[in-house]
GROMACS .gro file of C-alpha atoms in nm:
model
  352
    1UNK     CA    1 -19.001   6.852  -6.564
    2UNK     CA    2 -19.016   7.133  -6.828
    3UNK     CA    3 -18.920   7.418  -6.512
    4UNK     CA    4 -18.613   7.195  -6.495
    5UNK     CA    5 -18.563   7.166  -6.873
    6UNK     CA    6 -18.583   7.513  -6.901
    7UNK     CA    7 -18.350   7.573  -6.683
    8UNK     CA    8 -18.064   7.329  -6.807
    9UNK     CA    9 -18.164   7.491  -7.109
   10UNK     CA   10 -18.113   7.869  -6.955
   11UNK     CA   11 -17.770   7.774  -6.779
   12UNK     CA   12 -17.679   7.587  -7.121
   13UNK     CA   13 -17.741   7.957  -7.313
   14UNK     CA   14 -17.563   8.135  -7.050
   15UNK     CA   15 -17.297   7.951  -7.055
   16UNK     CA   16 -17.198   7.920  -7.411
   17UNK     CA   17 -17.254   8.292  -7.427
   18UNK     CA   18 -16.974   8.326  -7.134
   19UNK     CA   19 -16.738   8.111  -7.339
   20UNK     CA   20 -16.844   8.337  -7.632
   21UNK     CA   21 -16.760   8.616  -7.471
   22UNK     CA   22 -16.445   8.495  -7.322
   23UNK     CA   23 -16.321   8.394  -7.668
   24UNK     CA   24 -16.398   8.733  -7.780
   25UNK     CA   25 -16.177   8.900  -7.485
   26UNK     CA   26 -15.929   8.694  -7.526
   27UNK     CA   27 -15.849   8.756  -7.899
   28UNK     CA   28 -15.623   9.058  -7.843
   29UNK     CA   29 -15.402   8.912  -7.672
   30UNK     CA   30 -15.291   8.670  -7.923
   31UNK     CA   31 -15.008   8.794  -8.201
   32UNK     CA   32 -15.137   8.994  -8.464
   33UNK     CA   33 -14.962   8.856  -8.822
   34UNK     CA   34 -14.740   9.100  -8.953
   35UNK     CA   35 -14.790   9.202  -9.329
   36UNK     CA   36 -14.494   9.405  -9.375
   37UNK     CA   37 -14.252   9.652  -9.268
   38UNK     CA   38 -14.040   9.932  -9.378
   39UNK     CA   39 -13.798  10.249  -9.292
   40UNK     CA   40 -13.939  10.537  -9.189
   41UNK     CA   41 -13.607  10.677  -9.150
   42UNK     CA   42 -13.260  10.501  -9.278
   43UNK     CA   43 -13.014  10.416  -9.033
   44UNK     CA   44 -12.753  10.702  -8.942
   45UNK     CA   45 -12.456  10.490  -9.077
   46UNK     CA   46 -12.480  10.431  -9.466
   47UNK     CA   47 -12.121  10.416  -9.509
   48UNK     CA   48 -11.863  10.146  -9.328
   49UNK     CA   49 -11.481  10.124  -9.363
   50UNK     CA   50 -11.242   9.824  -9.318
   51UNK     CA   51 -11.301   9.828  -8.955
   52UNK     CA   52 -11.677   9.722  -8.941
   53UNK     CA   53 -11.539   9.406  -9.189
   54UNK     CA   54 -11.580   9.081  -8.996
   55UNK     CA   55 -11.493   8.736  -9.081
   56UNK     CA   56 -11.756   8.450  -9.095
   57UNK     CA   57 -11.602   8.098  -9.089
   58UNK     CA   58 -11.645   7.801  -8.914
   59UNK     CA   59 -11.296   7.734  -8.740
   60UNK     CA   60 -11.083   7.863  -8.419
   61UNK     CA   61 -10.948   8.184  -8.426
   62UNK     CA   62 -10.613   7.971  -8.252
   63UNK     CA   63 -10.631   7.738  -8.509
   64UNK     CA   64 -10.288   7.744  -8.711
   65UNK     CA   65 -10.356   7.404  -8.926
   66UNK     CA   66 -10.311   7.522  -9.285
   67UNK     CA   67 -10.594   7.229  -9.434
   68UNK     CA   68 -10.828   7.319  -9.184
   69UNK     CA   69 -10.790   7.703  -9.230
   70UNK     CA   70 -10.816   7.631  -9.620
   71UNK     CA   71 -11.111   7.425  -9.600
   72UNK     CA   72 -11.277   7.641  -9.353
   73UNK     CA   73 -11.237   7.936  -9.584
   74UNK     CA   74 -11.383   7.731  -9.854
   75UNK     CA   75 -11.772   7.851  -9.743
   76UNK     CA   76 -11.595   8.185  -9.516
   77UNK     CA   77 -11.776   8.479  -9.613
   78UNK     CA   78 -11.687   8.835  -9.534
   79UNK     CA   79 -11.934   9.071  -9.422
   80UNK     CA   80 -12.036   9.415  -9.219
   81UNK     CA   81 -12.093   9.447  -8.863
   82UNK     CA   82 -12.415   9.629  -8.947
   83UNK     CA   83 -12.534   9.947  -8.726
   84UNK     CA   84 -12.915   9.992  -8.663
   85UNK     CA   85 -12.903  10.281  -8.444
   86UNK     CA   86 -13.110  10.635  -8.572
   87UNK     CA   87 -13.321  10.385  -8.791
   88UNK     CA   88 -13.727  10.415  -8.747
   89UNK     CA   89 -13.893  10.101  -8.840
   90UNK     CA   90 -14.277  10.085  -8.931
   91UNK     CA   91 -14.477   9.748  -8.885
   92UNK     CA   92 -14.803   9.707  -9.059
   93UNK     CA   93 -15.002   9.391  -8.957
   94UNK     CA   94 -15.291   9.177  -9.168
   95UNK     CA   95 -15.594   9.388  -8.983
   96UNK     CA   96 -15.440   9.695  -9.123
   97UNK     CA   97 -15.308   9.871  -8.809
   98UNK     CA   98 -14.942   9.984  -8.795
   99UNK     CA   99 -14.703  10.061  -8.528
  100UNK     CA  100 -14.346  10.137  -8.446
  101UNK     CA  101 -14.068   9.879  -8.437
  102UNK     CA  102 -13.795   9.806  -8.188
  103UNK     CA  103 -13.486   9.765  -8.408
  104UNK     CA  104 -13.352   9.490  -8.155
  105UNK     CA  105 -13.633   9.279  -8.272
  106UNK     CA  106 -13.505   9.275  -8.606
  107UNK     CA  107 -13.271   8.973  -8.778
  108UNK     CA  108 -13.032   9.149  -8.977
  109UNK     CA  109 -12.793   9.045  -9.237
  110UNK     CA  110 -12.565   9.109  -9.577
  111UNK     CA  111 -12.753   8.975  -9.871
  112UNK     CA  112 -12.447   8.974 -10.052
  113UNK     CA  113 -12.110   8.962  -9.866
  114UNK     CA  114 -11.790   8.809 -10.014
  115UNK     CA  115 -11.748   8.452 -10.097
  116UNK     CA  116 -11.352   8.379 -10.058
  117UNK     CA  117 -11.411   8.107 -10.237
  118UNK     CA  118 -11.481   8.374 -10.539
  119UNK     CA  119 -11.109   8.482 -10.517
  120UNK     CA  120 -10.793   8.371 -10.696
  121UNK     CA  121 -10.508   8.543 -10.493
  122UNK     CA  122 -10.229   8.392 -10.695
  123UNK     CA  123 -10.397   8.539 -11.015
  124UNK     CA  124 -10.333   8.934 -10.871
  125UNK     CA  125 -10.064   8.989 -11.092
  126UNK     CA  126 -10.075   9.340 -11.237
  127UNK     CA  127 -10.236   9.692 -11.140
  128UNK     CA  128 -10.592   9.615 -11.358
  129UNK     CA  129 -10.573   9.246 -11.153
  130UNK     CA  130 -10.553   9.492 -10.810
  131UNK     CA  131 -10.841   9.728 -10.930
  132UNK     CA  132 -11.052   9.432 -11.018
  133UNK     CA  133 -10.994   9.256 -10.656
  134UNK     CA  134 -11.075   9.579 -10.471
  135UNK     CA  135 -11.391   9.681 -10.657
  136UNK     CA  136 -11.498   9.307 -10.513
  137UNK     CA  137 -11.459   9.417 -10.172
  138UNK     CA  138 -11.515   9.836 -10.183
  139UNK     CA  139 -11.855   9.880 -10.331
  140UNK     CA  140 -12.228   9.896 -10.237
  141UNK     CA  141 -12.423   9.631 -10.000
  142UNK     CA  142 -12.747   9.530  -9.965
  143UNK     CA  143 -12.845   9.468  -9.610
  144UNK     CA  144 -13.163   9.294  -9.541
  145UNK     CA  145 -13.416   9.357  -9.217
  146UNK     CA  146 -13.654   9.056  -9.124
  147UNK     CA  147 -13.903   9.081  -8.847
  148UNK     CA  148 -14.163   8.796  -8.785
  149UNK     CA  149 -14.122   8.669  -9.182
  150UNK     CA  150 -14.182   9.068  -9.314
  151UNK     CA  151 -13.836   9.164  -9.516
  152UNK     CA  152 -13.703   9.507  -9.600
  153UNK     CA  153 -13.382   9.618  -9.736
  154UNK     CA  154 -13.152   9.908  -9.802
  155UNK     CA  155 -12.785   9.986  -9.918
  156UNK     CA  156 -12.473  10.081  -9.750
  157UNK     CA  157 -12.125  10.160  -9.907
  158UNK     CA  158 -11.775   9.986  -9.814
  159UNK     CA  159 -11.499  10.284  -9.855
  160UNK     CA  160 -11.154  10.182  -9.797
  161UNK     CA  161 -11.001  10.325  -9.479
  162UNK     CA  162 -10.750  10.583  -9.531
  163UNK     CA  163 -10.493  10.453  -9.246
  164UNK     CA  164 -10.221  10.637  -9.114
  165UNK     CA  165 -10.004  10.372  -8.970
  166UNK     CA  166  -9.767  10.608  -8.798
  167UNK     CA  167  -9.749  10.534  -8.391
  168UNK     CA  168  -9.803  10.851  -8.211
  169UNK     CA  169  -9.749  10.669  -7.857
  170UNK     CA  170  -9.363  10.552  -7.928
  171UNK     CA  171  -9.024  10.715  -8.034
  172UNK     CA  172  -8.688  10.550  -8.138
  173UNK     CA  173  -8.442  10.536  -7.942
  174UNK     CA  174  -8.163  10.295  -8.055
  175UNK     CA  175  -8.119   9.923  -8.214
  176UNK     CA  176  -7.880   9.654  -8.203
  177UNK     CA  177  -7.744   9.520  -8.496
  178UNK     CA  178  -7.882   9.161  -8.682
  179UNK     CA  179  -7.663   8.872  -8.676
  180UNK     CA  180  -7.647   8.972  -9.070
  181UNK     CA  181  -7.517   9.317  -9.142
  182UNK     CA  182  -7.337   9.291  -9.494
  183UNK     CA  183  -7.452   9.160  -9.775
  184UNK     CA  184  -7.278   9.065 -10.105
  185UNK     CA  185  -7.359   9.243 -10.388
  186UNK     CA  186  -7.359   8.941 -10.636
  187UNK     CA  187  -7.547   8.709 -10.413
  188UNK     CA  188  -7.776   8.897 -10.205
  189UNK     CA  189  -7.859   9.176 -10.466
  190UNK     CA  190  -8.125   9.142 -10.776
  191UNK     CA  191  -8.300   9.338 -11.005
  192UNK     CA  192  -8.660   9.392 -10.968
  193UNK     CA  193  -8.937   9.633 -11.061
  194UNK     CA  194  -9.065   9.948 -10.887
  195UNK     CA  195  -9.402  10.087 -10.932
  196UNK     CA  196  -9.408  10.490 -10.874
  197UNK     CA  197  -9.750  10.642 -10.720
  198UNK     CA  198  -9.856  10.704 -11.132
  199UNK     CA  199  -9.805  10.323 -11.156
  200UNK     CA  200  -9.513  10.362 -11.391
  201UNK     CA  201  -9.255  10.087 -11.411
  202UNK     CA  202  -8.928  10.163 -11.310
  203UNK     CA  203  -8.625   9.927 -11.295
  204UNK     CA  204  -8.464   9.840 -10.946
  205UNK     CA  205  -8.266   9.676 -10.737
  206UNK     CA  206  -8.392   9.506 -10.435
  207UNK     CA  207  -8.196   9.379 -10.145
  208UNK     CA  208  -8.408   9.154  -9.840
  209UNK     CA  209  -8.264   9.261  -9.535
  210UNK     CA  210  -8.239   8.972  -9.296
  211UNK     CA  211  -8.348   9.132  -8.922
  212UNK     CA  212  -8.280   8.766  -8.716
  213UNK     CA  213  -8.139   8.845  -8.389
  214UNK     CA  214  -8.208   9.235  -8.435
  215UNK     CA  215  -8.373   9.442  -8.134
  216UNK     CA  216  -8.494   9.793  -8.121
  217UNK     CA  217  -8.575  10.012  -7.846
  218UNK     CA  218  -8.894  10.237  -7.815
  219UNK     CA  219  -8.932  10.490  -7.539
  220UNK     CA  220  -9.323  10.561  -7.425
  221UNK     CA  221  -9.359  10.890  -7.481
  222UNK     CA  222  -9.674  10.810  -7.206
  223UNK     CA  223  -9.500  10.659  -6.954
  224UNK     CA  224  -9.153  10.718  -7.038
  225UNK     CA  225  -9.034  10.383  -7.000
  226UNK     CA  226  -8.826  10.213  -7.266
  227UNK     CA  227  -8.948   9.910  -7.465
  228UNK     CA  228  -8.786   9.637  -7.637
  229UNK     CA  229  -8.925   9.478  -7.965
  230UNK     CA  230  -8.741   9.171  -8.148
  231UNK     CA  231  -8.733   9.043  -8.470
  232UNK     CA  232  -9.085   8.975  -8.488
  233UNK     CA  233  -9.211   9.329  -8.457
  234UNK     CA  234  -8.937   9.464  -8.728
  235UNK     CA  235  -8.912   9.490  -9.078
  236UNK     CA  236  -8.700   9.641  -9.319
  237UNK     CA  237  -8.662   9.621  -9.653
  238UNK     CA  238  -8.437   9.831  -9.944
  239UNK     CA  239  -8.494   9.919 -10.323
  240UNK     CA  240  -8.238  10.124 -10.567
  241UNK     CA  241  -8.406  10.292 -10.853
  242UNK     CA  242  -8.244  10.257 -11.175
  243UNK     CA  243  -8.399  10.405 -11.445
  244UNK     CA  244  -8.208  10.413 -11.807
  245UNK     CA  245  -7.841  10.555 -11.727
  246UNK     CA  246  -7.869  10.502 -11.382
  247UNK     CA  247  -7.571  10.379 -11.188
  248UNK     CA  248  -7.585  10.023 -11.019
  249UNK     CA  249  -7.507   9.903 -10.670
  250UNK     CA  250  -7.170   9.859 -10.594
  251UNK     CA  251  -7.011   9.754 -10.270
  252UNK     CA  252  -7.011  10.015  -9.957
  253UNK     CA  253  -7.216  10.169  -9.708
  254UNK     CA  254  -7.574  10.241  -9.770
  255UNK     CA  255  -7.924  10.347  -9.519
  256UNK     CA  256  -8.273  10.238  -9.572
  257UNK     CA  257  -8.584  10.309  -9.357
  258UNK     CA  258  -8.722  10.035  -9.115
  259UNK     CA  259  -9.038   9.983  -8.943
  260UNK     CA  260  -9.122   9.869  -8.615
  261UNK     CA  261  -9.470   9.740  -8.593
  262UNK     CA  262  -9.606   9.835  -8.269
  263UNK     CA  263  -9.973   9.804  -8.146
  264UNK     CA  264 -10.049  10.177  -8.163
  265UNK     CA  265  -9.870  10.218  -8.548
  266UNK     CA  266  -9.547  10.184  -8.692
  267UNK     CA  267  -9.242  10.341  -8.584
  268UNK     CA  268  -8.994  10.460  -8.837
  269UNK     CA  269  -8.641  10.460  -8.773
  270UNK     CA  270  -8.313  10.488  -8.990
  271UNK     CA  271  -8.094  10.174  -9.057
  272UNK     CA  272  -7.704  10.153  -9.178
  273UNK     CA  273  -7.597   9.839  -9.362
  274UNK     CA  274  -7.285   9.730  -9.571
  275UNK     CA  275  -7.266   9.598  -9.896
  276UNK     CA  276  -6.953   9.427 -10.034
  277UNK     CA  277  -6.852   9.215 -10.306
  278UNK     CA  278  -6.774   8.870 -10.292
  279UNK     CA  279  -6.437   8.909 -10.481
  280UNK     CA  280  -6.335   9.088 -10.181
  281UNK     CA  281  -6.081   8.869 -10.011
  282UNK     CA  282  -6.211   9.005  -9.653
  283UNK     CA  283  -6.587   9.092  -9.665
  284UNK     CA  284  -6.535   9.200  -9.269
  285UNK     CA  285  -6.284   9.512  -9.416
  286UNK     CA  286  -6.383   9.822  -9.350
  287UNK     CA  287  -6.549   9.965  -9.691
  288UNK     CA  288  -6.544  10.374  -9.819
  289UNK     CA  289  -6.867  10.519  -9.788
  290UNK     CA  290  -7.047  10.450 -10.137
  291UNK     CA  291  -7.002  10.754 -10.371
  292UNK     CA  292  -7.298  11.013 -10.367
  293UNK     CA  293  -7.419  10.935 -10.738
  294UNK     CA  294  -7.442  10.549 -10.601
  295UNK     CA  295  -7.670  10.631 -10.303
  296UNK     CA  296  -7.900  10.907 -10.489
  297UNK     CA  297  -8.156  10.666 -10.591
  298UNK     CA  298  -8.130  10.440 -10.315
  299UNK     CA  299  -8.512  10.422 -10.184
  300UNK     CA  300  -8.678  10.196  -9.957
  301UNK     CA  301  -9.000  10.184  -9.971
  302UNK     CA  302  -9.088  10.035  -9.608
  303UNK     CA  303  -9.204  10.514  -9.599
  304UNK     CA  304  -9.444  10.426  -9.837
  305UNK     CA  305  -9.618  10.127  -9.809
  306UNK     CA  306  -9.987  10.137  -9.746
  307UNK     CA  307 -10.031   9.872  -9.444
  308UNK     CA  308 -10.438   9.770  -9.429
  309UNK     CA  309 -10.654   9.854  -9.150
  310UNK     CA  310 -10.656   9.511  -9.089
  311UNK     CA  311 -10.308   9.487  -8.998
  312UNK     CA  312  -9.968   9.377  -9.192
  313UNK     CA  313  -9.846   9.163  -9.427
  314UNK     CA  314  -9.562   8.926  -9.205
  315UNK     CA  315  -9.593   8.589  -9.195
  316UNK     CA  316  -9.160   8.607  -9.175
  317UNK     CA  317  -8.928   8.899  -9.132
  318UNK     CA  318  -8.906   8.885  -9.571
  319UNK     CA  319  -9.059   9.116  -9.803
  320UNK     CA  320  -9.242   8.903 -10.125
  321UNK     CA  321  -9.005   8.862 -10.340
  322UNK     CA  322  -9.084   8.862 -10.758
  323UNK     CA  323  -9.023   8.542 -10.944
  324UNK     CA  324  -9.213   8.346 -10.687
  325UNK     CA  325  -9.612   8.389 -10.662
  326UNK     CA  326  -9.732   8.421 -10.326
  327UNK     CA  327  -9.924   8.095 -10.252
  328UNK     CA  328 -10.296   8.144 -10.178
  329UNK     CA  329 -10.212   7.941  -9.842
  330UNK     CA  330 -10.005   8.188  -9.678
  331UNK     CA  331 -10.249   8.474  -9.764
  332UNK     CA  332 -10.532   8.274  -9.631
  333UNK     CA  333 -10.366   8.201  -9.267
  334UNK     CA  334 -10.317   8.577  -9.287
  335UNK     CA  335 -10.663   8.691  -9.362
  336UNK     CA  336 -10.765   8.545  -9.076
  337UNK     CA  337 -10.716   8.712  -8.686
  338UNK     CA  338 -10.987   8.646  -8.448
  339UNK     CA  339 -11.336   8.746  -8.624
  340UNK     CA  340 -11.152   9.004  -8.823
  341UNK     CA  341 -10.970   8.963  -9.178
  342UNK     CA  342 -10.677   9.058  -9.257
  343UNK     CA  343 -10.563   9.167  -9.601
  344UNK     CA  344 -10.200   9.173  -9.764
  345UNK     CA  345 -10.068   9.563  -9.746
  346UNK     CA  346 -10.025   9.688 -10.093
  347UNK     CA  347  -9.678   9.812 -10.151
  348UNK     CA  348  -9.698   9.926 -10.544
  349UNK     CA  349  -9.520   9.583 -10.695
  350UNK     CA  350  -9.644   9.290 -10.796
  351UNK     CA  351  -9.565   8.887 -10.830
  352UNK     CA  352  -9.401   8.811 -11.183
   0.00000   0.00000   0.00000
């Protein structure tokens, strides 16, 4: 009886040593805890532009419902499409040994992106309201790098994109005129205000040329082959500068520059419109060219508007007018364009 006890008792030590042992083998393969990581070397991109920008909100990018874009833009935040690449993480676990990190593993995110619901559009009303809105948007981030519950951050800088909207694929070639080609000066003709590249105020007349039924042709300097864009695609718009002891407007023929908005840029082209007045018994008569005094301050400035990287400012074939704020609706259906955001293109004037 005790041989036998002895050896249950044996088999009993050998075995618990062999669990023992297998317990001990078995502990490397189990995750170590991570205690913290950090940059041994900061990503190559530190500094993003108005392309990287993305849109995060909860709706369609098809959906045209103005409640539901509102509401969705309620909790919409805007953020960076954030670059890892040239970064060298370092992860130190809880028994004190360290190792390199693959970036993919990471969760990465802004800690601070844009809250529209921060933003009053309908309060931009003057060049300080402008400067304000843009530091909002153009200014230093902090992205943040999580991996297994360890956090590290760094910062990157928002610049805004210097665009040059100018197509370098298409070339006029001709247009055909809008079903509206004169305009009356008492009617269609009203005084505005101009601000210069200095951001002085200068008086001005303003005249919204209607484009409906208008068509221009592009040629593809590519392919060669001609291209037709409508009313959609075109804009034009005209301003006369009147500073103190200027002359006015009066009824004849005038030019302005017009745009059409292609995917590769704009294309600039020259336009020819008639203004008469509506004493005139027959506005259809054939009116002298306006004198040269009348037509040296004529400006349109379709040349220098600043478009955004994000696109253009359209929701019609109208330019904003003054005298009527531009409802906070309209500009939120045009921020938003699949994942990306589009702002309203800055053309030097504001809402009064």
């Amino acid at each position: 009886m005790k041989k036998l006890f002895s050896i249950v008792i044996s088999f009993m030590f050998v075995l618990s040593c062999s669990v023992s042992a297998f317990a001990q083998t078995a502990s490397p393969d189990e995750p170590k805890k991570v205690k913290s990581i950090k940059f041994e070397r900061l990503p190559d991109k530190l500094i993003y532009t108005d392309e990287d920008l993305i849109l995060d909100a909860d709706i369609s990018e098809d959906e045209t419902d103005f409640d539901k874009i509102i509401e969705a833009l309620k909790t919409a935040v805007l953020t960076l499409d954030i670059d890892l690449s040239g970064a060298i993480l370092n992860v130190e676990y809880a028994d004190g040994t360290t190792d390199k990190l693959d970036n993919e593993l990471c969760e990465v995110k802004v800690a601070d992106p844009i809250k529209f619901s921060d933003f009053d559009f309908s309060n931009i009303e003057t060049e300080e309201d402008y400067e304000k809105f843009m530091a909002l948007i153009y200014r230093n981030y902090t992205v943040e790098v999580e991996y297994e519950g360890a956090k590290t951050s760094y910062t990157v800088l928002l610049k805004e994109q210097e665009y040059d909207p100018t197509s370098t694929i298409y070339e006029f070639v001709s247009y055909d005129d809008p079903l509206h080609k004169e305009y009356v000066l008492e009617e269609d003709v009203y005084e505005d205000v101009y601000y210069d590249d200095d951001d002085n105020e200068i008086p001005c007349e303003y005249l919204d040329i209607d484009v409906t039924g208008m068509t221009v042709t592009l040629r593809n300097k590519e392919t060669g082959e001609m291209e037709t864009f409508g009313e959609d695609d075109i804009f034009i718009d005209f301003f006369n500068l009147i500073p103190e002891g200027a002359p006015k407007l009066k009824e004849g023929n005038y030019s302005t520059i017009g745009e059409v908005w292609t995917e590769d840029g704009v294309v600039p082209f020259t336009y020819n419109f008639t203004i008469v007045s509506k004493k005139t018994d027959n506005v259809n008569d054939n009116k002298k060219p306006a004198d040269k005094d009348n037509t040296s301050n004529s400006v349109s400035t379709s040349d220098s508007a600043k478009p955004s990287a994000f696109g253009k400012l359209k929701s019609d074939n109208s330019a904003v007018q003054t005298g009527s704020p531009v409802p906070a609706a309209v500009l939120a259906v045009l921020m938003l364009s699949g994942t990306a955001v589009v702002f309203f293109a800055y053309r030097r004037k504001f809402d009064r």
